[in-house]
CSV table of C-alpha atoms and ligand atoms in Angstrom, one decimal:
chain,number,residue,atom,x,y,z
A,1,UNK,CA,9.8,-6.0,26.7
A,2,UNK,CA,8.0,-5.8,23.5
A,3,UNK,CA,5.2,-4.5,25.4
A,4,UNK,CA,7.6,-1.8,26.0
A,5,UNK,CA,8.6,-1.1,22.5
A,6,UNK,CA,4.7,-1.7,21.6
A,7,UNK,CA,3.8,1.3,24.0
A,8,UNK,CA,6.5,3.7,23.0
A,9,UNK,CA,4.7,3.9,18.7
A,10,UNK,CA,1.7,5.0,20.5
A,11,UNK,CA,-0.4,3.1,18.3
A,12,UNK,CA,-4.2,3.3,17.2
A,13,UNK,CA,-6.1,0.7,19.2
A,14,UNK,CA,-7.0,-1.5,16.5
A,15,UNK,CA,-10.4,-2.9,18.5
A,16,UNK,CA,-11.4,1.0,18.8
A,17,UNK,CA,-14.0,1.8,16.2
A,18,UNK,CA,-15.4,5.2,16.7
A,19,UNK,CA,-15.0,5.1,20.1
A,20,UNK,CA,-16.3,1.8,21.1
A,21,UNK,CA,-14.3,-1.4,21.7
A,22,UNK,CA,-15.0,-4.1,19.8
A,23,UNK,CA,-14.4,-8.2,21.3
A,24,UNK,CA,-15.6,-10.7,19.4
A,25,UNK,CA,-14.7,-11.8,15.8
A,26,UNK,CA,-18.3,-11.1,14.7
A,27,UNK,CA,-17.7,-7.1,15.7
A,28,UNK,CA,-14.2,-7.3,13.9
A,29,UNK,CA,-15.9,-9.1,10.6
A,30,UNK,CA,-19.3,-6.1,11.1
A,31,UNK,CA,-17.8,-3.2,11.7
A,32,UNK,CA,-13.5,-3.0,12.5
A,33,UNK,CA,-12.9,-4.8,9.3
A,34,UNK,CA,-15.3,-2.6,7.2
A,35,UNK,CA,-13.8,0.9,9.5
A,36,UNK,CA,-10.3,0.2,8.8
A,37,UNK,CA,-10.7,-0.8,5.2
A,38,UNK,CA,-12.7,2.3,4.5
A,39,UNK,CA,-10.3,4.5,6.5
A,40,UNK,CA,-6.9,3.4,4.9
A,41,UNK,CA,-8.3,3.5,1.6
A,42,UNK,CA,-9.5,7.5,2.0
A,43,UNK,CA,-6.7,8.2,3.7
A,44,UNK,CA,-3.6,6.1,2.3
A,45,UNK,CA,-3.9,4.0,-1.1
A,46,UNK,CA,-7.0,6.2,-2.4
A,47,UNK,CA,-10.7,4.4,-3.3
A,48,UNK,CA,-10.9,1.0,-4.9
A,49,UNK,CA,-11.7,1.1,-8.5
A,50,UNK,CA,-14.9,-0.4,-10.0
A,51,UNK,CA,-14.9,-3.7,-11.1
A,52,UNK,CA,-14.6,-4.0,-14.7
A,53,UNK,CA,-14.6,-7.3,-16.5
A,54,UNK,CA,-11.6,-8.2,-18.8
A,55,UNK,CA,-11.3,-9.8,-22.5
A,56,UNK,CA,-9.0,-12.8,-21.8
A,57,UNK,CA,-7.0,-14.3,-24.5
A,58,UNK,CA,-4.3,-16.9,-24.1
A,59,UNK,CA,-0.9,-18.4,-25.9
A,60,UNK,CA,1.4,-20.9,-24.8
A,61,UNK,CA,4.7,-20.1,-24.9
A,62,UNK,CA,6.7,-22.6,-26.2
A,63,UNK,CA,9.1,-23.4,-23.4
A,64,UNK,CA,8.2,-25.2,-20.8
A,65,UNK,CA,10.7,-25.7,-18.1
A,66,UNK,CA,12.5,-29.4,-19.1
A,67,UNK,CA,8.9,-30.6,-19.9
A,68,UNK,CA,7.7,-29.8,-16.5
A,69,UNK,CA,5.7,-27.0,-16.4
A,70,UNK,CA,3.0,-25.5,-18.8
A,71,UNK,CA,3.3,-21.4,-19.8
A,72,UNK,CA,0.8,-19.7,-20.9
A,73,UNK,CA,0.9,-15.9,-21.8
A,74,UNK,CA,-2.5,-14.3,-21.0
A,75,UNK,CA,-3.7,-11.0,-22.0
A,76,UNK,CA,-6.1,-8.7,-20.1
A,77,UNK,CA,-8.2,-6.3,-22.1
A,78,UNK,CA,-9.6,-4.0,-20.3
A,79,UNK,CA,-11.9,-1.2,-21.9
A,80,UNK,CA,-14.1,1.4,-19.9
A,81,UNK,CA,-14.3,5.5,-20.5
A,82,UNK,CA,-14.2,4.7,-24.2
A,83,UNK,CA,-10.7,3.8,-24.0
A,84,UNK,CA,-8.7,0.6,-24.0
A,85,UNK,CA,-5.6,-1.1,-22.3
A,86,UNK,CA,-3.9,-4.4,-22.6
A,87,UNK,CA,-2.0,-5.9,-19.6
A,88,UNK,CA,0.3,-8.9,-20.3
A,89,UNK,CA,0.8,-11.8,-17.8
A,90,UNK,CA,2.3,-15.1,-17.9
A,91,UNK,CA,0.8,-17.9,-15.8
A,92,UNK,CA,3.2,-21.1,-15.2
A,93,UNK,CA,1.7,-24.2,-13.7
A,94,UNK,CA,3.2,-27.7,-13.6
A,95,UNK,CA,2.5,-30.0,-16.0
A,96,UNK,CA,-0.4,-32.4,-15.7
A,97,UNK,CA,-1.2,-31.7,-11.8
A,98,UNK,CA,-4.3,-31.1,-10.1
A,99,UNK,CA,-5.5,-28.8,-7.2
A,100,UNK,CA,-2.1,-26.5,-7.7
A,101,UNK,CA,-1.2,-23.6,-4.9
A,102,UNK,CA,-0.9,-20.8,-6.6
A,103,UNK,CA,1.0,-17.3,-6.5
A,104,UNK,CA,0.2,-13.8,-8.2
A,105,UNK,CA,3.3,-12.1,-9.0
A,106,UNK,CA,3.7,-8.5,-9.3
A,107,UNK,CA,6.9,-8.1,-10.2
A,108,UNK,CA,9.4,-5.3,-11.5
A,109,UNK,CA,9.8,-7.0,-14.8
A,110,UNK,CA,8.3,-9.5,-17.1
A,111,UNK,CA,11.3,-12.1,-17.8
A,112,UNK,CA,10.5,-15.3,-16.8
A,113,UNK,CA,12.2,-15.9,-14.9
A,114,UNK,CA,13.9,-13.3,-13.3
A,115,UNK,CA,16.8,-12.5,-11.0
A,116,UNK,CA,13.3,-12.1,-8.2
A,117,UNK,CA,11.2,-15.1,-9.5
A,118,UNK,CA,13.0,-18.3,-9.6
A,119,UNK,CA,9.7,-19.8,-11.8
A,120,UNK,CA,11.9,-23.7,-12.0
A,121,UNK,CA,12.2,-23.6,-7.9
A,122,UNK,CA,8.9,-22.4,-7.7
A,123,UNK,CA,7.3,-25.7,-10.0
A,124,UNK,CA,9.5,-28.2,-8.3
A,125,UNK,CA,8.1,-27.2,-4.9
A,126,UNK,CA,4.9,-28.1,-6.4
A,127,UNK,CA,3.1,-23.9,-6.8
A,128,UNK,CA,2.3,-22.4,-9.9
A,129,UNK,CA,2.9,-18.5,-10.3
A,130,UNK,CA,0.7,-15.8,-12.4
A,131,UNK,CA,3.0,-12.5,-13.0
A,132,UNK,CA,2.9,-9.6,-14.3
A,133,UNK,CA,4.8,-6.7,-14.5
A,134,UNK,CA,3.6,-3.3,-12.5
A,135,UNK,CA,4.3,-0.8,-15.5
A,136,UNK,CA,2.5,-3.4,-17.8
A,137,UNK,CA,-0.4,-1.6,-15.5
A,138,UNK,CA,0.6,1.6,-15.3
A,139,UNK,CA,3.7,2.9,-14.9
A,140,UNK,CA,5.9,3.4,-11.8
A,141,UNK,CA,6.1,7.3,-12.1
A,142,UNK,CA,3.3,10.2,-11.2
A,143,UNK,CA,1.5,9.7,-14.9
A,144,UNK,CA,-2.4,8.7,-14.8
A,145,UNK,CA,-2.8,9.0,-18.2
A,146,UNK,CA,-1.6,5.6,-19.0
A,147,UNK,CA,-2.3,2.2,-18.6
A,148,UNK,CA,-5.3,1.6,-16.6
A,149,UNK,CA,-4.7,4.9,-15.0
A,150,UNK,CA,-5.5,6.3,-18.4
A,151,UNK,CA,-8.8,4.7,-18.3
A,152,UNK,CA,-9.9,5.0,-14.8
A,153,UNK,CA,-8.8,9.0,-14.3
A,154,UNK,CA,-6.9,9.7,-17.3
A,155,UNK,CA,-4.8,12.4,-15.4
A,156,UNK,CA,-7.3,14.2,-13.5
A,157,UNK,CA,-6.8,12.9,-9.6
A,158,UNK,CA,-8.8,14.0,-6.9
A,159,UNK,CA,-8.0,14.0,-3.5
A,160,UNK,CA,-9.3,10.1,-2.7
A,161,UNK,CA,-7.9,8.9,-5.8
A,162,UNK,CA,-5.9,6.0,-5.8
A,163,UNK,CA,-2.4,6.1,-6.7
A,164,UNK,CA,-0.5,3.5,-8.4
A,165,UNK,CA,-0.2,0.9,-5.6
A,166,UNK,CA,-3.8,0.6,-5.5
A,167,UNK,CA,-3.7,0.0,-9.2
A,168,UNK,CA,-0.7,-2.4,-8.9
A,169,UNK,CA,-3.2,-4.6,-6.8
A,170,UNK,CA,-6.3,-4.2,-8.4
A,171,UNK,CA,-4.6,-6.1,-11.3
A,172,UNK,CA,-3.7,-8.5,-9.0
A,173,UNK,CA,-7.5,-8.9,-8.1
A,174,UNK,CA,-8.4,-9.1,-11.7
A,175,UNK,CA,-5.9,-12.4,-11.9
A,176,UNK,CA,-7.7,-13.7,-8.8
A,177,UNK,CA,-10.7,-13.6,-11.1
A,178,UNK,CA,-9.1,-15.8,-13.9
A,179,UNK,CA,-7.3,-18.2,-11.6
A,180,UNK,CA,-11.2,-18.8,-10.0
A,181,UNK,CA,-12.0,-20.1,-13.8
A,182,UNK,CA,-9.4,-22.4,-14.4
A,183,UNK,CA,-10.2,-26.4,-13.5
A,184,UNK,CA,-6.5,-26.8,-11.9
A,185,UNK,CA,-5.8,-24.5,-9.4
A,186,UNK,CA,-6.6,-25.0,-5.8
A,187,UNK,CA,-8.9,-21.9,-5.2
A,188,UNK,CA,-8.4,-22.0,-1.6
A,189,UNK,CA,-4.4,-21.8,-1.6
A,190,UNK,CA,-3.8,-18.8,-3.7
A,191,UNK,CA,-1.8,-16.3,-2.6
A,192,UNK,CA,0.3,-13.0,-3.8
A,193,UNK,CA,3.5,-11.5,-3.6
A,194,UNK,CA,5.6,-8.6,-4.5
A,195,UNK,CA,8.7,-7.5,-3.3
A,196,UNK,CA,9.3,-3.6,-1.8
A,197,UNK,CA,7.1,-1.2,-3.3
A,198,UNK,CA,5.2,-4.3,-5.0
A,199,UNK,CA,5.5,-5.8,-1.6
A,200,UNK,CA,3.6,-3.1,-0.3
A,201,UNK,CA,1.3,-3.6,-2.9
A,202,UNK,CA,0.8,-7.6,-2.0
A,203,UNK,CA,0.0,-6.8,1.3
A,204,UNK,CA,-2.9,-4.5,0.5
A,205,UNK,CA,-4.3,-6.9,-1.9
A,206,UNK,CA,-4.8,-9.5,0.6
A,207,UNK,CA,-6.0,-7.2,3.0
A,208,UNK,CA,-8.6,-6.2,0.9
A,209,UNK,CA,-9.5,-8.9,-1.3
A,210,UNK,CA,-10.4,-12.1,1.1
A,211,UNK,CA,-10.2,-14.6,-1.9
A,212,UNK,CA,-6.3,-14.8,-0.6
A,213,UNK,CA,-5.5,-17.6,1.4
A,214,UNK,CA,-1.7,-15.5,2.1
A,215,UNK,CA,0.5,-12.6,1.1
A,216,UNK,CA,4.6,-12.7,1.2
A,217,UNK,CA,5.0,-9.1,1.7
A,218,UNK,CA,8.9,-8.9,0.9
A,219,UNK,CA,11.2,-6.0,2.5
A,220,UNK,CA,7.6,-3.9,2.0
A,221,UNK,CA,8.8,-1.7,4.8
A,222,UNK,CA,7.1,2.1,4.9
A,223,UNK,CA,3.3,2.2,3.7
A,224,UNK,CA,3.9,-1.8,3.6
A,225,UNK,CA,4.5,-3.5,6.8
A,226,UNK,CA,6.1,-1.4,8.8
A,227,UNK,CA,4.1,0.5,11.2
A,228,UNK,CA,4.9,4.2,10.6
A,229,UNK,CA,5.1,6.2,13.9
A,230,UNK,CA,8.1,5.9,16.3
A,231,UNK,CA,10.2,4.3,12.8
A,232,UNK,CA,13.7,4.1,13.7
A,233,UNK,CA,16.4,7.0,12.8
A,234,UNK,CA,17.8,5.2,9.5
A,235,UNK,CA,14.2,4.2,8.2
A,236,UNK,CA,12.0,5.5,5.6
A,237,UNK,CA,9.8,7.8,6.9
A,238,UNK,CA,6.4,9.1,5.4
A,239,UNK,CA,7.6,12.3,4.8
A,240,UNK,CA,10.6,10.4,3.0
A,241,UNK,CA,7.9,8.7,1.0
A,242,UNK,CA,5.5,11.2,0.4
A,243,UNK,CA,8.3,13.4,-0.8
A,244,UNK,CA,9.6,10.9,-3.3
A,245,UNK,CA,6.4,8.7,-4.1
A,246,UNK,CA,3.4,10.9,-3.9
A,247,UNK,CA,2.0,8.8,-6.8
A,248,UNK,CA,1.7,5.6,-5.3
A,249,UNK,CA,-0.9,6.7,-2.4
A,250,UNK,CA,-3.8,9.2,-2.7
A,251,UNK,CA,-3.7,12.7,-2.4
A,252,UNK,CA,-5.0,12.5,0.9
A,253,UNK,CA,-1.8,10.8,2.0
A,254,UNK,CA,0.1,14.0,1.8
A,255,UNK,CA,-1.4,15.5,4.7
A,256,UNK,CA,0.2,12.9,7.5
A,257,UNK,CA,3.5,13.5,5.7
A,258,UNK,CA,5.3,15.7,8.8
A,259,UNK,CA,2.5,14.8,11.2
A,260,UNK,CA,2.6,11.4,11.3
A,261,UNK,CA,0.6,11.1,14.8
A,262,UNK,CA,-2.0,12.3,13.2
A,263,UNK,CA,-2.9,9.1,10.9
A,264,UNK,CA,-6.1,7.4,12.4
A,265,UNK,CA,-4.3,4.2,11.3
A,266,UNK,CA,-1.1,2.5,11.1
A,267,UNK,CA,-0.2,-0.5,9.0
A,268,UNK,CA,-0.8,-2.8,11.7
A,269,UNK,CA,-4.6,-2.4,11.1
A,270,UNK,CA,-3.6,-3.3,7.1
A,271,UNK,CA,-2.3,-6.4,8.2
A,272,UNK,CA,-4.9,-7.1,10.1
A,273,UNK,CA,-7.6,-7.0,7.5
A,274,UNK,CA,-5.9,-9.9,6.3
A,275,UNK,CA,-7.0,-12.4,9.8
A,276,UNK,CA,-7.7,-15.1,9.8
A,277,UNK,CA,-6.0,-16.3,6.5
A,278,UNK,CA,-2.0,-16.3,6.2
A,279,UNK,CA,0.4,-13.4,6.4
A,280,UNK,CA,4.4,-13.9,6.0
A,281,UNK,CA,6.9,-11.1,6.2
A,282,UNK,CA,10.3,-11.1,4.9
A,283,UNK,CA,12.7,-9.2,6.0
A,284,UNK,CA,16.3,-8.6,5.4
A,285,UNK,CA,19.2,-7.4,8.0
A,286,UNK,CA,21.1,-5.0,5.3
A,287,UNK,CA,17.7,-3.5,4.7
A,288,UNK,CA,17.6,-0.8,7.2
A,289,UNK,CA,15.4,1.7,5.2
A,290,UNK,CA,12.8,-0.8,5.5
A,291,UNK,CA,13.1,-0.3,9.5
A,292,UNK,CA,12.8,-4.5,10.5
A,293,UNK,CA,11.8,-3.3,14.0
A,294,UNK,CA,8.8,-1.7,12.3
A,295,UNK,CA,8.1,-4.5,10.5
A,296,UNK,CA,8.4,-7.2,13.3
A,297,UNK,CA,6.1,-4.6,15.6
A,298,UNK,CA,3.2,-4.6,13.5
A,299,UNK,CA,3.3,-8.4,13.4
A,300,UNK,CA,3.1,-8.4,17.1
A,301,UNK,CA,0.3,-5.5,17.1
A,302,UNK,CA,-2.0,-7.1,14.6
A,303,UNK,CA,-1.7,-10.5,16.1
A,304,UNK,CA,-4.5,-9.7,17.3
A,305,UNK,CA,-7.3,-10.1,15.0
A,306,UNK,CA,-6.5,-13.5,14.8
A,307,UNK,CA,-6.8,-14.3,18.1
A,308,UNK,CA,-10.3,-13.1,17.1
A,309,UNK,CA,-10.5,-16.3,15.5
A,310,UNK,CA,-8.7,-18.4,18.4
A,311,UNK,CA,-5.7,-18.5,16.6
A,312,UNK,CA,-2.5,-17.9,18.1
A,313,UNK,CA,-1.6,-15.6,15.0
A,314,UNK,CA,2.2,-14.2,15.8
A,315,UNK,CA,4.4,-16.4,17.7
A,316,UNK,CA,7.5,-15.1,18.6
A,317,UNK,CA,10.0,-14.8,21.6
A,318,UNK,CA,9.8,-11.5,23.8
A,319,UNK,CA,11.9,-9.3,22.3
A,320,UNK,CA,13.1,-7.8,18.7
A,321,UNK,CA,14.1,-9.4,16.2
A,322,UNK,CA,17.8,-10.8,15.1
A,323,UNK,CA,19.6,-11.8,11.9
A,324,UNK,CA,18.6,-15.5,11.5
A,325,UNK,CA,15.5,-15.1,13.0
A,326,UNK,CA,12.1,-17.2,11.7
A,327,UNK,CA,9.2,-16.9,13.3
A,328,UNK,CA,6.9,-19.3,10.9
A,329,UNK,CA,4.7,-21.1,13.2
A,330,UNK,CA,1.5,-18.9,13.6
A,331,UNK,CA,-0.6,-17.4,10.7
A,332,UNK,CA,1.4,-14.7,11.0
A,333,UNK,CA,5.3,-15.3,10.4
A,334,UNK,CA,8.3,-12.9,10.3
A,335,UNK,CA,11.9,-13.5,9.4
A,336,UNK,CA,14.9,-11.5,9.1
A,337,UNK,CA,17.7,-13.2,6.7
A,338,UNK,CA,21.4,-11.8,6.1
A,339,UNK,CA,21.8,-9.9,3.4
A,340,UNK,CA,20.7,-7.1,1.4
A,341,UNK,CA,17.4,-5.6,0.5
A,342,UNK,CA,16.1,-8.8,-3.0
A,343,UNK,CA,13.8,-10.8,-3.4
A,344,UNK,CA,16.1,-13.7,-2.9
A,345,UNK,CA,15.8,-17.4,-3.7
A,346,UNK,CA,15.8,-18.0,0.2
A,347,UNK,CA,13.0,-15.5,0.5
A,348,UNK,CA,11.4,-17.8,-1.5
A,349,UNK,CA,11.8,-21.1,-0.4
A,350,UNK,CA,10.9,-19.5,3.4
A,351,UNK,CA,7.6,-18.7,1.9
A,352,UNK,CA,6.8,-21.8,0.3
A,353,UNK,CA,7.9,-24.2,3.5
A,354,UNK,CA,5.8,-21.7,5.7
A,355,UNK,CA,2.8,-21.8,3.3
A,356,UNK,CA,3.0,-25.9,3.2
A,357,UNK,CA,3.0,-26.7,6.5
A,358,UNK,CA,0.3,-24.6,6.7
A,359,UNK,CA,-2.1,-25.0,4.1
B,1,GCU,C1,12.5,3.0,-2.3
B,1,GCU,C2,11.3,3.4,-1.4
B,1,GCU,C3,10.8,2.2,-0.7
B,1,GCU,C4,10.4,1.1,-1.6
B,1,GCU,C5,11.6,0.8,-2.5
B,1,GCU,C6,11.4,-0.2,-3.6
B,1,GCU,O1,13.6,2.7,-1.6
B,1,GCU,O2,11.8,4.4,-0.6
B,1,GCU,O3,9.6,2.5,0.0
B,1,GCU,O4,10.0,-0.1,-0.9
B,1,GCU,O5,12.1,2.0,-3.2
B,1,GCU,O6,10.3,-0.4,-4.1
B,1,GCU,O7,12.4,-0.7,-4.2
């Protein structure tokens, strides 16, 4: 049956690079990984940005979470074109422990905690958790004169561009950097996060950066997770997006916004950029705009790159998904919980089971 349902997106063959099928895991790592990374980026989230090393200085925050935890608020100066910016984070790690998980946070705010990162839960089950707050970037809105944006193309954006998803997540990289410095952290379990538009944005950072060890894309949905042709009646759509939220893809995005066929991608090839390491998608029944078919679809269709590897990658019965549902046993994982579209306390204890028993 989910053949079925696979058949009727008429999807890119994700082992067909430039007309040639590709078989082994060598081909994928030479040249599919390398096609799909350069096509998505031209013709979705805009170019990568070039690597520009940060002035890091830190303070610790006075609370610390009944004794338990250590906070440290770290800034990020960033200066390039003559210009500078300063993105604050805060980086929360329990207290006196060695070789801790970690995950970067991009989140809509920067309380710690927050109504979507429970930062006590998070310590007790053992992770620590580097956030920071996407408009600390550059804001949510079509201005790229501030933040990093300011610095990197100070308003002027050309068709490849990236818009401000790719600048959520090169911020996320730039945290990867610091966590590689730091004696403590486990650099082989760090992973990333983000919920909706910021879930989007977790998924592309591990897709693209291979440092992560897993992403918890939550309720991402259109541009995210979900693949985008054949989305279901009440779902987003990328003419819904484009419409709304040019700013968060390039340019170039525009052009697949009523011709959706067209895209020589769909997100399942995002999501496979991110095989052999750990995926986990959260989804959540009330969330309909972030079409959980679509979602659960492009699990099954990336599935697999990893059996590239000779991993089983998605696991999952034979047919769509259903309130209740998780499917956490491959290196892919899906689940659907009641409720509306958050970043929920049982999102996050889902994620952090998943990720143990795995890692
Ligand atoms: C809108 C948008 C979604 C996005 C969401 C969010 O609903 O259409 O694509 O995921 O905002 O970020 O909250």
């Amino acid at each position: 049956m989910i053949v079925e349902e696979l058949k009727k997106r008429k999807l890119p063959d994700l082992f067909c690079i430039e007309g040639k099928q590709i078989t082994t895991k060598d081909e994928w790592e030479n040249k599919g990984r390398p096609y799909w990374k350069s096509v998505i980026q031209n013709e979705e989230y805009g170019k990568i940005l070039p690597l520009v090393q940060p002035e890091i200085s830190t303070k610790i925050n006075s609370v610390n979470f009944a004794g338990k935890a250590t906070w440290e608020e770290v800034s990020f100066k960033f200066c390039y074109n003559n210009k500078q910016h300063t993105v604050p984070t805060n980086l929360i790690y329990p207290k006196n422990a060695e070789n801790v998980p970690f995950f970067i946070y991009i989140n809509f705010r920067s309380d710690i905690p927050d109504r979507y990162l429970p930062v006590e839960e998070i310590i007790d089950n053992g992770f620590g958790v580097f956030s920071v707050c996407h408009n600390d970037i550059s804001t949510d809105n079509g201005d790229f004169t501030n933040g990093l944006a300011g610095l990197f193309q100070d308003g002027d954006r050309k068709e490849k561009d990236c818009g401000k998803i790719m600048y959520w997540s090169y911020m996320a990289s730039r945290m990867m950097d610091y966590l590689q410095t730091l004696p403590y952290v486990d650099k082989n379990r760090i992973g990333v996060s983000g919920h909706s538009r910021l879930g989007k944005t977790a998924l592309l950072t591990a897709a693209f950066d291979e440092r992560f060890a897993f992403s918890c894309p939550n309720n991402s949905g259109c541009s995210g997770v979900a693949i985008s042709r054949g989305c279901c009646d009440k779902g987003e759509k990328v003419s819904d997006i484009c419409r709304t939220f040019p700013y968060w893809f390039s340019p170039s995005y525009q052009k697949y916004a009523n011709e959706v066929e067209k895209l020589p991608f769909d997100q399942h090839c995002l999501m496979a950029l991110v095989a052999p390491r750990i995926v986990i998608v959260g989804g959540a029944e009330q969330d309909v705009w972030a079409d959980n078919d679509s979602q659960f679809l492009s699990c099954v269709a990336a599935s697999k790159a990893w059996n590239l590897y000779g991993k089983d990658g998605f696991i999952s019965p034979d047919r769509l998904p259903v309130c209740g549902d998780k499917f956490t046993d491959g290196d892919v994982g899906f689940f659907l919980r009641a409720g509306t579209h958050y970043h929920s306390r049982e999102d996050w204890n889902t994620y952090m089971s998943a990720i143990k028993s795995k890692l």
